[in-house]
mmCIF file with all atom_site columns, C-alpha atoms in Angstrom:
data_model
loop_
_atom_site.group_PDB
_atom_site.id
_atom_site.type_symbol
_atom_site.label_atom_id
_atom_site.label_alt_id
_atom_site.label_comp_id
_atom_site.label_asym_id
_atom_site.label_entity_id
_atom_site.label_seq_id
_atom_site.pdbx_PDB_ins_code
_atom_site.Cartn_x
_atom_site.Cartn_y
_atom_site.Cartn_z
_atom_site.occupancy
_atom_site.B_iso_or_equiv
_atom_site.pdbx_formal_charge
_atom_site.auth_seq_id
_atom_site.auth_comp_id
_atom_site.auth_asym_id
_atom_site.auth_atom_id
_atom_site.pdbx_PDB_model_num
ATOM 1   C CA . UNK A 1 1   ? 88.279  118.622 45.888 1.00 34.00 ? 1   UNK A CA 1
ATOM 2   C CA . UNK A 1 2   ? 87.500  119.825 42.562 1.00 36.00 ? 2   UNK A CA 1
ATOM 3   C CA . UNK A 1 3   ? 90.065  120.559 39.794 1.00 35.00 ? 3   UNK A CA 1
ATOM 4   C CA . UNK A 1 4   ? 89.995  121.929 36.848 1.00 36.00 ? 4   UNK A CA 1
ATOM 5   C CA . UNK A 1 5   ? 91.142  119.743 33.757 1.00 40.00 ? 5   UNK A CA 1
ATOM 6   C CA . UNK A 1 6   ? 92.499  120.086 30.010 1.00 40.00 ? 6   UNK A CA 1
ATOM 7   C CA . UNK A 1 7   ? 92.677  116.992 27.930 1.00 39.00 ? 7   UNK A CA 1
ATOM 8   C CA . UNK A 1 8   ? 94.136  116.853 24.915 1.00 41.00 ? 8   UNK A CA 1
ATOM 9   C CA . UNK A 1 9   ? 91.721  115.284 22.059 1.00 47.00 ? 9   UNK A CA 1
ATOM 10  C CA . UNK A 1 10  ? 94.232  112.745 21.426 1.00 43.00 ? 10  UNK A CA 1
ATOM 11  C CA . UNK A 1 11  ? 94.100  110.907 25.198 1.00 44.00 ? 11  UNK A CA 1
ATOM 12  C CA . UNK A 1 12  ? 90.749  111.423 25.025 1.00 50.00 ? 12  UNK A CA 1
ATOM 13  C CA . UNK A 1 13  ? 90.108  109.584 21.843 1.00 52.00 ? 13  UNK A CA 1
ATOM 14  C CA . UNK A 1 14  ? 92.750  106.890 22.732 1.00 48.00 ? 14  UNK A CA 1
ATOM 15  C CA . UNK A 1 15  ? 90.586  106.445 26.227 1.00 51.00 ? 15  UNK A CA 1
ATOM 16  C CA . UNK A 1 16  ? 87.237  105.990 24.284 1.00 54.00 ? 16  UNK A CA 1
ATOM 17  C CA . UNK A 1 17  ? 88.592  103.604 22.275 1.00 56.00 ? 17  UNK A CA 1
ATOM 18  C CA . UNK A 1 18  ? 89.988  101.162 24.604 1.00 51.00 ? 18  UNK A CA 1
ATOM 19  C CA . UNK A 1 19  ? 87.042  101.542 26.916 1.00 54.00 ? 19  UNK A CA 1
ATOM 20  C CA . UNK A 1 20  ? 84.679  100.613 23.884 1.00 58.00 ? 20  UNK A CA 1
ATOM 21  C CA . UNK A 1 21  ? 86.586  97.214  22.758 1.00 56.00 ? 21  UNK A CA 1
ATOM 22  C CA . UNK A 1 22  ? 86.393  96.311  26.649 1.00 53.00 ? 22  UNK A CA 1
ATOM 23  C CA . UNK A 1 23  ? 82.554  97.111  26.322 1.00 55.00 ? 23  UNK A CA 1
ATOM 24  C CA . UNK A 1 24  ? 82.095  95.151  22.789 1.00 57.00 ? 24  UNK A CA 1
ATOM 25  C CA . UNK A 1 25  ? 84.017  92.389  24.765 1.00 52.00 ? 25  UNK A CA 1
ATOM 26  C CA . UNK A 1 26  ? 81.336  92.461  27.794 1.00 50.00 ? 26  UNK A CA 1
ATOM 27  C CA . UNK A 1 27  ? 78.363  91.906  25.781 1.00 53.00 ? 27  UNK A CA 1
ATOM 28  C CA . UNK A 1 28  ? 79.738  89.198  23.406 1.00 53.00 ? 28  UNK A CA 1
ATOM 29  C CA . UNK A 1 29  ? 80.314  87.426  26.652 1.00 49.00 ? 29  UNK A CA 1
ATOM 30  C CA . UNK A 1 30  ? 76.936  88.181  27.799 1.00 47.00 ? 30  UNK A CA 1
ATOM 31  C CA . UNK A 1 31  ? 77.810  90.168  30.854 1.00 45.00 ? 31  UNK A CA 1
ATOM 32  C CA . UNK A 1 32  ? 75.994  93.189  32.335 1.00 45.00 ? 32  UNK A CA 1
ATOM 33  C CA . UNK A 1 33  ? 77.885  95.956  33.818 1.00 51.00 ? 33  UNK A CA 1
ATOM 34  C CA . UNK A 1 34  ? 75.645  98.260  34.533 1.00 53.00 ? 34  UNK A CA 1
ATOM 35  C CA . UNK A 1 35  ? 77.420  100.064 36.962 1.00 45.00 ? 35  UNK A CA 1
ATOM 36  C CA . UNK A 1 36  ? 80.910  100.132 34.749 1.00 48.00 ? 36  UNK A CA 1
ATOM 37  C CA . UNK A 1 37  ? 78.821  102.125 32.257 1.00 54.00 ? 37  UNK A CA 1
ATOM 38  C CA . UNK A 1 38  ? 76.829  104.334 34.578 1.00 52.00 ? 38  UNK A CA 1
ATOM 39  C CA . UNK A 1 39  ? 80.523  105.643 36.125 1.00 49.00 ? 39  UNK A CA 1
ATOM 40  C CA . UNK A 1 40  ? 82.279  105.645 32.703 1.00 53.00 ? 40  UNK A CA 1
ATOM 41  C CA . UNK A 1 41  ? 79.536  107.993 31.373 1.00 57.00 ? 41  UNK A CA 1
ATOM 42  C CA . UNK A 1 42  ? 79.667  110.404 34.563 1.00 54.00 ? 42  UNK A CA 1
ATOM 43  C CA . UNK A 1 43  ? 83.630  110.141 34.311 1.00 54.00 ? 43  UNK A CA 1
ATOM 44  C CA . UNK A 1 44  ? 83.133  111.394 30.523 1.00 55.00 ? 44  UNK A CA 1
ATOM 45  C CA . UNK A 1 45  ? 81.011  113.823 31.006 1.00 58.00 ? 45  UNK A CA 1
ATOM 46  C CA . UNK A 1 46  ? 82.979  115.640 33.896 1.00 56.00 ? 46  UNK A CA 1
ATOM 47  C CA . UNK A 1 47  ? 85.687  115.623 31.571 1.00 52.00 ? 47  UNK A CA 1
ATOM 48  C CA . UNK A 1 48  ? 83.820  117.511 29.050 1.00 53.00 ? 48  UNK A CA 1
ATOM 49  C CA . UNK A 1 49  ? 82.508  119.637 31.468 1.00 56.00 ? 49  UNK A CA 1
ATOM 50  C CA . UNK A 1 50  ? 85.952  120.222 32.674 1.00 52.00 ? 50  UNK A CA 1
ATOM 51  C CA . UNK A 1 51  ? 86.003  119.131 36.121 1.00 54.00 ? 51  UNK A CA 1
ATOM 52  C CA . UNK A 1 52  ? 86.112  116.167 37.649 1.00 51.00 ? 52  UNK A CA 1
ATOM 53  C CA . UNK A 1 53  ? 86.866  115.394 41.616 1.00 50.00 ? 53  UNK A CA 1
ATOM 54  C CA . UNK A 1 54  ? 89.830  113.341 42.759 1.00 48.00 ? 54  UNK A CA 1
ATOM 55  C CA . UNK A 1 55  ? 87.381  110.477 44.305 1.00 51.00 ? 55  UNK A CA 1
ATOM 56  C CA . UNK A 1 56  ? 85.463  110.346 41.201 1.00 49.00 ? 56  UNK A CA 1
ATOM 57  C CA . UNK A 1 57  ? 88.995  108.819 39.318 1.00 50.00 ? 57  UNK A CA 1
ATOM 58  C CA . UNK A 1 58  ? 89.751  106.534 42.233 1.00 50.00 ? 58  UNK A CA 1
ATOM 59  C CA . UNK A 1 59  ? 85.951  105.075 41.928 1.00 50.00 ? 59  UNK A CA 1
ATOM 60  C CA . UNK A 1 60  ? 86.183  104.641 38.168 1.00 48.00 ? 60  UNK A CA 1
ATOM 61  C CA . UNK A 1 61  ? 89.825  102.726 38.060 1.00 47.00 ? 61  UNK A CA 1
ATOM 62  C CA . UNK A 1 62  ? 88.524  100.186 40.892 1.00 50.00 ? 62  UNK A CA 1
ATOM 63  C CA . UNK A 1 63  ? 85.649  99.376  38.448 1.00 46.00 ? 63  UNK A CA 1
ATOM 64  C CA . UNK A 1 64  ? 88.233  98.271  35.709 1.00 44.00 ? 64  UNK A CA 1
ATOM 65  C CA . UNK A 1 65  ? 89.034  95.762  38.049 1.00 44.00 ? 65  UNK A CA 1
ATOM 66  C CA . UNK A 1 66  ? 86.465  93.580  36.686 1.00 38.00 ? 66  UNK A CA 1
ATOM 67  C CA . UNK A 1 67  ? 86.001  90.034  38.173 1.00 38.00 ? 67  UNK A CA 1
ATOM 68  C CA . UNK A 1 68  ? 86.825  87.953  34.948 1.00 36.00 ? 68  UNK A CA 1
ATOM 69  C CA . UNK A 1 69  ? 89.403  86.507  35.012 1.00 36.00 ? 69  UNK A CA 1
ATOM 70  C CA . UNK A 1 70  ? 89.161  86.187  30.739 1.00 38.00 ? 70  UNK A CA 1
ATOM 71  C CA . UNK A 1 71  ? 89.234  90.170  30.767 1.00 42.00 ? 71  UNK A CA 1
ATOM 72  C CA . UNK A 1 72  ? 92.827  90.622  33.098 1.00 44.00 ? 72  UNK A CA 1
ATOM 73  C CA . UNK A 1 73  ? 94.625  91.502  29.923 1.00 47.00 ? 73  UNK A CA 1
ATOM 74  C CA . UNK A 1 74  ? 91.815  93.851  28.722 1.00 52.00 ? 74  UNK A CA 1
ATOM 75  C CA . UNK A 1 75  ? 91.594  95.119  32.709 1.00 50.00 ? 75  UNK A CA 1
ATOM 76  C CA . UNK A 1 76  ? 95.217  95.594  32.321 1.00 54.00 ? 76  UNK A CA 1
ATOM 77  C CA . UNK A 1 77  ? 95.571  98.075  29.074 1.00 55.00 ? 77  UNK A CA 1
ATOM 78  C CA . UNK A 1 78  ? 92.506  99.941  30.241 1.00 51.00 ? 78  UNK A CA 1
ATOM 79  C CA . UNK A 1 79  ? 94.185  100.528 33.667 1.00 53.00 ? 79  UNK A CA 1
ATOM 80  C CA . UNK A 1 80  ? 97.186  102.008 32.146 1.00 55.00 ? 80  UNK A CA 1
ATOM 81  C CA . UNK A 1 81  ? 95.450  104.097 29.674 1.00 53.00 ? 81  UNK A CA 1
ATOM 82  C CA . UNK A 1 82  ? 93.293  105.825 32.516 1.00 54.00 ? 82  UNK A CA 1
ATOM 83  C CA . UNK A 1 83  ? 96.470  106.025 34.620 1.00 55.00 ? 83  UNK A CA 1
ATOM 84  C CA . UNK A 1 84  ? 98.351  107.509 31.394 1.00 52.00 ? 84  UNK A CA 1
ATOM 85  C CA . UNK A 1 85  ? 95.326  110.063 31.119 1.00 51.00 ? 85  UNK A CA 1
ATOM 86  C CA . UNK A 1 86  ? 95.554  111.047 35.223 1.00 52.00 ? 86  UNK A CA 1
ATOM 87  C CA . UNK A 1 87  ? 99.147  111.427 34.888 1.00 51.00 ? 87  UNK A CA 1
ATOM 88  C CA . UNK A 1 88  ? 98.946  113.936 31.508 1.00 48.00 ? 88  UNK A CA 1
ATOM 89  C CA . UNK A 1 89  ? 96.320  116.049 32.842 1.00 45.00 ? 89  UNK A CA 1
ATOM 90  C CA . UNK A 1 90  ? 97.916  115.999 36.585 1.00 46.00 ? 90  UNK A CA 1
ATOM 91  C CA . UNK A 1 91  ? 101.050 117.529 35.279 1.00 47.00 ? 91  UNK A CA 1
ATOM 92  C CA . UNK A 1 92  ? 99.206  120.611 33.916 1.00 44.00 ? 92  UNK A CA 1
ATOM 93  C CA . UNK A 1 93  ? 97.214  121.257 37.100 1.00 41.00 ? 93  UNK A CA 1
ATOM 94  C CA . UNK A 1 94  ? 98.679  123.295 39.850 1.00 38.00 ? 94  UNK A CA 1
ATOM 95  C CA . UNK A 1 95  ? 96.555  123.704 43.429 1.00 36.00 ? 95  UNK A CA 1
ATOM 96  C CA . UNK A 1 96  ? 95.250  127.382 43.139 1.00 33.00 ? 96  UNK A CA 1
ATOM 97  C CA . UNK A 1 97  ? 96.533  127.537 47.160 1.00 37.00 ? 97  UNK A CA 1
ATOM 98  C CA . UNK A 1 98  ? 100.007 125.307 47.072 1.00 47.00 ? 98  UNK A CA 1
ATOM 99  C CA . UNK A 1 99  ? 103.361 126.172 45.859 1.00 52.00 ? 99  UNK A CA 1
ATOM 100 C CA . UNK A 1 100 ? 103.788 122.445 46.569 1.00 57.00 ? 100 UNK A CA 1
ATOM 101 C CA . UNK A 1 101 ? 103.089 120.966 43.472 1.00 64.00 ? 101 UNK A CA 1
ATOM 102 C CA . UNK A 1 102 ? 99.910  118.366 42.205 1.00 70.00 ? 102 UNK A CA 1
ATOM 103 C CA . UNK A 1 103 ? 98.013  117.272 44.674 1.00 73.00 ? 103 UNK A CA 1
ATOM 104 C CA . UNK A 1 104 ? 96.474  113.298 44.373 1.00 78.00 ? 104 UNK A CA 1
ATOM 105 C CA . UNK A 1 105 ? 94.628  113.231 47.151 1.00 78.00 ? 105 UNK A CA 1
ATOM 106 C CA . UNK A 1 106 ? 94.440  112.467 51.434 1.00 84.00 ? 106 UNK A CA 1
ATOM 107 C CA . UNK A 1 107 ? 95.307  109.023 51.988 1.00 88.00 ? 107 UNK A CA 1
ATOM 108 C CA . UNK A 1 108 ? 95.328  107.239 55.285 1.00 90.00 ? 108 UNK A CA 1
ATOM 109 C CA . UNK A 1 109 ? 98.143  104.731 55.414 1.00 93.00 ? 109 UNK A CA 1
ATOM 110 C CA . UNK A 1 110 ? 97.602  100.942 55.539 1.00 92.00 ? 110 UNK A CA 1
ATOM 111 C CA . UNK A 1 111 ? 99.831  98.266  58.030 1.00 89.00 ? 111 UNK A CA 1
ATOM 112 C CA . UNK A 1 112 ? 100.887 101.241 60.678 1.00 86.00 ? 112 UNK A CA 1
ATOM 113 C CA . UNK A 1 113 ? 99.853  98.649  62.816 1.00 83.00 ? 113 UNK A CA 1
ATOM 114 C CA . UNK A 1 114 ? 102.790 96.473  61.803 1.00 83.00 ? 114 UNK A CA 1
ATOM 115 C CA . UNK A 1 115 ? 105.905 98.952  62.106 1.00 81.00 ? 115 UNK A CA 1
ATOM 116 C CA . UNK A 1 116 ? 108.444 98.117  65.175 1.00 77.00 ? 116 UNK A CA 1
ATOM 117 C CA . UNK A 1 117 ? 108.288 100.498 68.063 1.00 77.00 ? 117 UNK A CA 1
ATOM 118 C CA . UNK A 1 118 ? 105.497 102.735 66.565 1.00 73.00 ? 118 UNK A CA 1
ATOM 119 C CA . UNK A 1 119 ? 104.763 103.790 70.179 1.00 70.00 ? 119 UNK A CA 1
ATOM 120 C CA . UNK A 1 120 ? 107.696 105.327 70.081 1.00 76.00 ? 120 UNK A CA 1
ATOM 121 C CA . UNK A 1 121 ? 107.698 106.749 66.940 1.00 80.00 ? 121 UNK A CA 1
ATOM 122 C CA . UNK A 1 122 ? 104.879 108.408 67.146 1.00 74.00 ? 122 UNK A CA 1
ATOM 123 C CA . UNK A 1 123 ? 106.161 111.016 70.041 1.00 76.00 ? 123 UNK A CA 1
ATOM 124 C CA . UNK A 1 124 ? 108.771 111.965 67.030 1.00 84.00 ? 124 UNK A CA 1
ATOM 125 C CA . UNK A 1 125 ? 106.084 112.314 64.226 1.00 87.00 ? 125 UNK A CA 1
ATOM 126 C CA . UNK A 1 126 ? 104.123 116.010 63.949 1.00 86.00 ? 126 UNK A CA 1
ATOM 127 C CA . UNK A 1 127 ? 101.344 117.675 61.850 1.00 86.00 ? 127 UNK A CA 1
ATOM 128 C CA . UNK A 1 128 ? 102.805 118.726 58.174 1.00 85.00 ? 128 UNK A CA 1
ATOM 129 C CA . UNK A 1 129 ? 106.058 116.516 58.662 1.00 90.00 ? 129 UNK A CA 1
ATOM 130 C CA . UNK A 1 130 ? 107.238 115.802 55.117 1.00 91.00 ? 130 UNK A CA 1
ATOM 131 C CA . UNK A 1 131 ? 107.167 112.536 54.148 1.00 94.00 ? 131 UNK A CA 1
ATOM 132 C CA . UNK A 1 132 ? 109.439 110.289 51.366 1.00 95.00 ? 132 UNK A CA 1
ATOM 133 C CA . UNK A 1 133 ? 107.149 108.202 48.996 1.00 96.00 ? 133 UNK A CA 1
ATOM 134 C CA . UNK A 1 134 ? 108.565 105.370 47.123 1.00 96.00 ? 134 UNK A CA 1
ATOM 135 C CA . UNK A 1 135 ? 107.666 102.058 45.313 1.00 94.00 ? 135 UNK A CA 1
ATOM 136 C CA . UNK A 1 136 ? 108.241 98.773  46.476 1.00 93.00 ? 136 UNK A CA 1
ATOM 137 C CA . UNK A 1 137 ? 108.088 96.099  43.567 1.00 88.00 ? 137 UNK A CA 1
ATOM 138 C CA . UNK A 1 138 ? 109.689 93.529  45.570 1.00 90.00 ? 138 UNK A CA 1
ATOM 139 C CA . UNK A 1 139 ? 106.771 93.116  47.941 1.00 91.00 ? 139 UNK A CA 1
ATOM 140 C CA . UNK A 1 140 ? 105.358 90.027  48.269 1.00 91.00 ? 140 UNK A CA 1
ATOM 141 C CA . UNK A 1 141 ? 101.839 90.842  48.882 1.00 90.00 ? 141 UNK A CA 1
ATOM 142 C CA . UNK A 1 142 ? 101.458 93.548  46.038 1.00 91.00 ? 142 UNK A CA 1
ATOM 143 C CA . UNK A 1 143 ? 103.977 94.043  43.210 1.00 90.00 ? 143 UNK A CA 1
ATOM 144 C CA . UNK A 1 144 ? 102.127 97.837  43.064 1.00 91.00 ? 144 UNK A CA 1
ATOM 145 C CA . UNK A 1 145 ? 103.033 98.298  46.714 1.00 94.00 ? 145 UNK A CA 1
ATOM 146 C CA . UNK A 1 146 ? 103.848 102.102 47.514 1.00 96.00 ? 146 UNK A CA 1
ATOM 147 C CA . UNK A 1 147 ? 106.379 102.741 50.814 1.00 96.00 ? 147 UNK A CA 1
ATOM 148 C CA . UNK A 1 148 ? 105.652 105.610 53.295 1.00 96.00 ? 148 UNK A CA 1
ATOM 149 C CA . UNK A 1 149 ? 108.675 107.001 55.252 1.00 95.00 ? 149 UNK A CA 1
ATOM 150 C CA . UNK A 1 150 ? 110.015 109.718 57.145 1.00 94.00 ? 150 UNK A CA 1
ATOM 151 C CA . UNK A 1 151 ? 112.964 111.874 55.923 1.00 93.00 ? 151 UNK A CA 1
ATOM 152 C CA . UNK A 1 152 ? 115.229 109.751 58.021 1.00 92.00 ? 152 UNK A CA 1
ATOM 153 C CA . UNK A 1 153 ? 114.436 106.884 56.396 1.00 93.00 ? 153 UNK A CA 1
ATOM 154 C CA . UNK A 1 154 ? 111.881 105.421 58.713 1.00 91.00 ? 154 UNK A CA 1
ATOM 155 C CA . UNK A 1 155 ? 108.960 103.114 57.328 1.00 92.00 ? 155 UNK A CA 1
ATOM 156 C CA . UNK A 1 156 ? 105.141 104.674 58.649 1.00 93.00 ? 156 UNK A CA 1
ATOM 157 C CA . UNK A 1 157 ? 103.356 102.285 56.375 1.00 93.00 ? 157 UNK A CA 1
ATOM 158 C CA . UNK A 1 158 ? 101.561 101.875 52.881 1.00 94.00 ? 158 UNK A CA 1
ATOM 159 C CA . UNK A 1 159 ? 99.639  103.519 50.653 1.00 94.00 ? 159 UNK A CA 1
ATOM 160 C CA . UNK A 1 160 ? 96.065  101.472 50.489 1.00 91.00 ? 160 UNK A CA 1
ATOM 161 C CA . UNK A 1 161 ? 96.258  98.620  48.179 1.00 89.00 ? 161 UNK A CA 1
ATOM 162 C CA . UNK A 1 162 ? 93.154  99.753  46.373 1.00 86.00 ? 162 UNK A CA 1
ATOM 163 C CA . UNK A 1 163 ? 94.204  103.016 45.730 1.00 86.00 ? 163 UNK A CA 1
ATOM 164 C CA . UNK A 1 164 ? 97.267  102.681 44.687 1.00 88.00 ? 164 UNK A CA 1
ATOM 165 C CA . UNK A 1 165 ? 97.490  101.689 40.794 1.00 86.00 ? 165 UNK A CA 1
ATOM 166 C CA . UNK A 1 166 ? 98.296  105.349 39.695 1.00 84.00 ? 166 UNK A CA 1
ATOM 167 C CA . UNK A 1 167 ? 101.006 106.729 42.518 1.00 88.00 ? 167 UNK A CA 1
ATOM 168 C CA . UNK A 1 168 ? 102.554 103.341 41.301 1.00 89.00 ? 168 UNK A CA 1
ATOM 169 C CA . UNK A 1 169 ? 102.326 103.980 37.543 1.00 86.00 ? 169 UNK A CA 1
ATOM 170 C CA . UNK A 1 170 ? 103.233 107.530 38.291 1.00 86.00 ? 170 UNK A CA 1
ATOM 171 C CA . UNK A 1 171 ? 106.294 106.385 40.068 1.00 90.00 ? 171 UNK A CA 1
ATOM 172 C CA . UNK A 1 172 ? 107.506 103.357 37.903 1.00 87.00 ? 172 UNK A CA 1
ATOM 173 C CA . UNK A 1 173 ? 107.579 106.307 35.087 1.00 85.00 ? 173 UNK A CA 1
ATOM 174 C CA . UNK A 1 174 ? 110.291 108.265 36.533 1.00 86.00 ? 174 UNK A CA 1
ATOM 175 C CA . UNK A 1 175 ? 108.484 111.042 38.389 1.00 87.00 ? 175 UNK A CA 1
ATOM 176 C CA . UNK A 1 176 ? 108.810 112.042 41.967 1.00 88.00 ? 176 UNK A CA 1
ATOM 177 C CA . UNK A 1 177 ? 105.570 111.958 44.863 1.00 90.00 ? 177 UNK A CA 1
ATOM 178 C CA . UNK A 1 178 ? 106.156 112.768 47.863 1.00 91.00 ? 178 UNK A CA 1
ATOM 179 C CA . UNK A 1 179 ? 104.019 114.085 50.910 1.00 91.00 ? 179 UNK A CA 1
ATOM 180 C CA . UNK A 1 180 ? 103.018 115.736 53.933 1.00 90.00 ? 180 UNK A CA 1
ATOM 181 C CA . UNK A 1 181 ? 101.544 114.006 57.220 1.00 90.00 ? 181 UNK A CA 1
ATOM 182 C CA . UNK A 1 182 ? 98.168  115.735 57.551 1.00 87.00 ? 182 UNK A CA 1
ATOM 183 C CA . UNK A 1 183 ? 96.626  113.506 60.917 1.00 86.00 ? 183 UNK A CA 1
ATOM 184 C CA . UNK A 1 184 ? 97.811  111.498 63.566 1.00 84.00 ? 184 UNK A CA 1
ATOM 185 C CA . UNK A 1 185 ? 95.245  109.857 65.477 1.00 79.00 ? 185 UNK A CA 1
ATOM 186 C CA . UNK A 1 186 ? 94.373  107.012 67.952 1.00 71.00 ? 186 UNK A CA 1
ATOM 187 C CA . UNK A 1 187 ? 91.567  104.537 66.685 1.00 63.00 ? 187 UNK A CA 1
ATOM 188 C CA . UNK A 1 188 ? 91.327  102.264 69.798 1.00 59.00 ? 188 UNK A CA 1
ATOM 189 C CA . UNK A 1 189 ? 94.654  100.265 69.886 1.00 65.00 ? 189 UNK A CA 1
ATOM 190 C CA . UNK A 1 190 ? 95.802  101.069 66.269 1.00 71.00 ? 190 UNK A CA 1
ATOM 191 C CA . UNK A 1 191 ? 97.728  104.185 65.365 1.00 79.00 ? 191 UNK A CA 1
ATOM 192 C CA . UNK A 1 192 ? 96.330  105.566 62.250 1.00 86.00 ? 192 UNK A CA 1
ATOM 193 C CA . UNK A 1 193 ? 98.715  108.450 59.982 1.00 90.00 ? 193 UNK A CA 1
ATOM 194 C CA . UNK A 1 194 ? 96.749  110.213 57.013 1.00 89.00 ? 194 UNK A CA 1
ATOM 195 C CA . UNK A 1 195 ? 98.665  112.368 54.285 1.00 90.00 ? 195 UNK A CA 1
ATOM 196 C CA . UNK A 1 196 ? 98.741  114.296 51.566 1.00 87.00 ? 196 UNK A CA 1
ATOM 197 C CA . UNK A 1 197 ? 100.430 113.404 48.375 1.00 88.00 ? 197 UNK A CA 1
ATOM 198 C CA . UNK A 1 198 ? 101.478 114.909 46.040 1.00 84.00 ? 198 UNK A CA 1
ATOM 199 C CA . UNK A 1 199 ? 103.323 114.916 42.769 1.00 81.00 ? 199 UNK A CA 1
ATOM 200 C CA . UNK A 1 200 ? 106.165 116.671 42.176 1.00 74.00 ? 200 UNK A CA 1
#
């Protein structure tokens, strides 16, 4: 899906910045990253062009996830300034065909296979049910961890791990996601749910 974008000069600068220290950083150390720099130019230059597609931002934040462990601070600060950018340009976009607000993205949820009685669950669940979308610090697996439930409460799963830096950030700054259930299907034994979410 392609969306339209309007960033302010500011972010803009503030993102070049922090992605050229990281870069300085990489070749005192010696590293190549070849591919870091071959998606950070495409990014930039869809932003200039003024469009940019939803999977295009979830490919360039896993890349800050660089394997060094020296760079997790640096990793860190870049993270949060793309996230910063996504959430400052999200809030000015509305979906041309939606009265429902900013839309991130279809996400199929992660660890349906681990929620009680989903068998019976799933005869309650339909096509465009609303669903609640929260964030779950306390999680012992991932402190980013982002909870998928029904209106009543009931838990259908997670958002991806590796997808889900910005919902997070979005969420641990106040605003409100929430979503709609898109598919149900059957993948052999495993029930799989995929949504739409959106920001509010």
């Amino acid at each position: 899906m392609i969306i339209n974008l309007s960033l302010e000069s500011t972010f803009k600068s503030m993102y070049e910045q922090t992605d050229n220290k990281l870069l300085y950083k990489l070749t005192k150390q010696g590293q190549s990253h070849k591919e870091y720099k071959s998606i950070r130019k495409y990014f930039l230059k869809k932003i200039k062009d003024g469009d940019i597609n939803t999977d295009d931002i979830h490919s360039f934040m896993e890349l800050y996830r660089l394997p060094t462990k020296s760079l997790l601070i640096e990793q860190k600060k870049l993270s949060k300034i793309t996230a910063k950018l996504f959430l400052h340009y999200l809030k000015e976009i509305k979906l041309p065909d939606s009265s429902f607000g900013v839309c991130l993205g279809e996400f199929y949820l992660a660890g349906t296979q681990f929620i009680d009685n989903m068998s019976e669950l799933i005869q309650s669940l339909q096509i465009n049910d609303k669903v609640v979308v929260v964030s779950e610090k306390n999680n012992p697996y991932d402190n980013r961890a982002v909870k998928v439930l029904t209106t009543d409460n009931i838990k259908l799963g997670y958002l991806p791990k590796k997808m889900n830096y910005t919902p997070s950030y979005i969420l641990g700054n106040g605003n409100e996601l929430f979503g709609f259930i898109k598919k149900l299907e059957w993948d052999k034994e495993r029930f799989s749910i995929k949504i739409m979410l959106y920001l509010n």
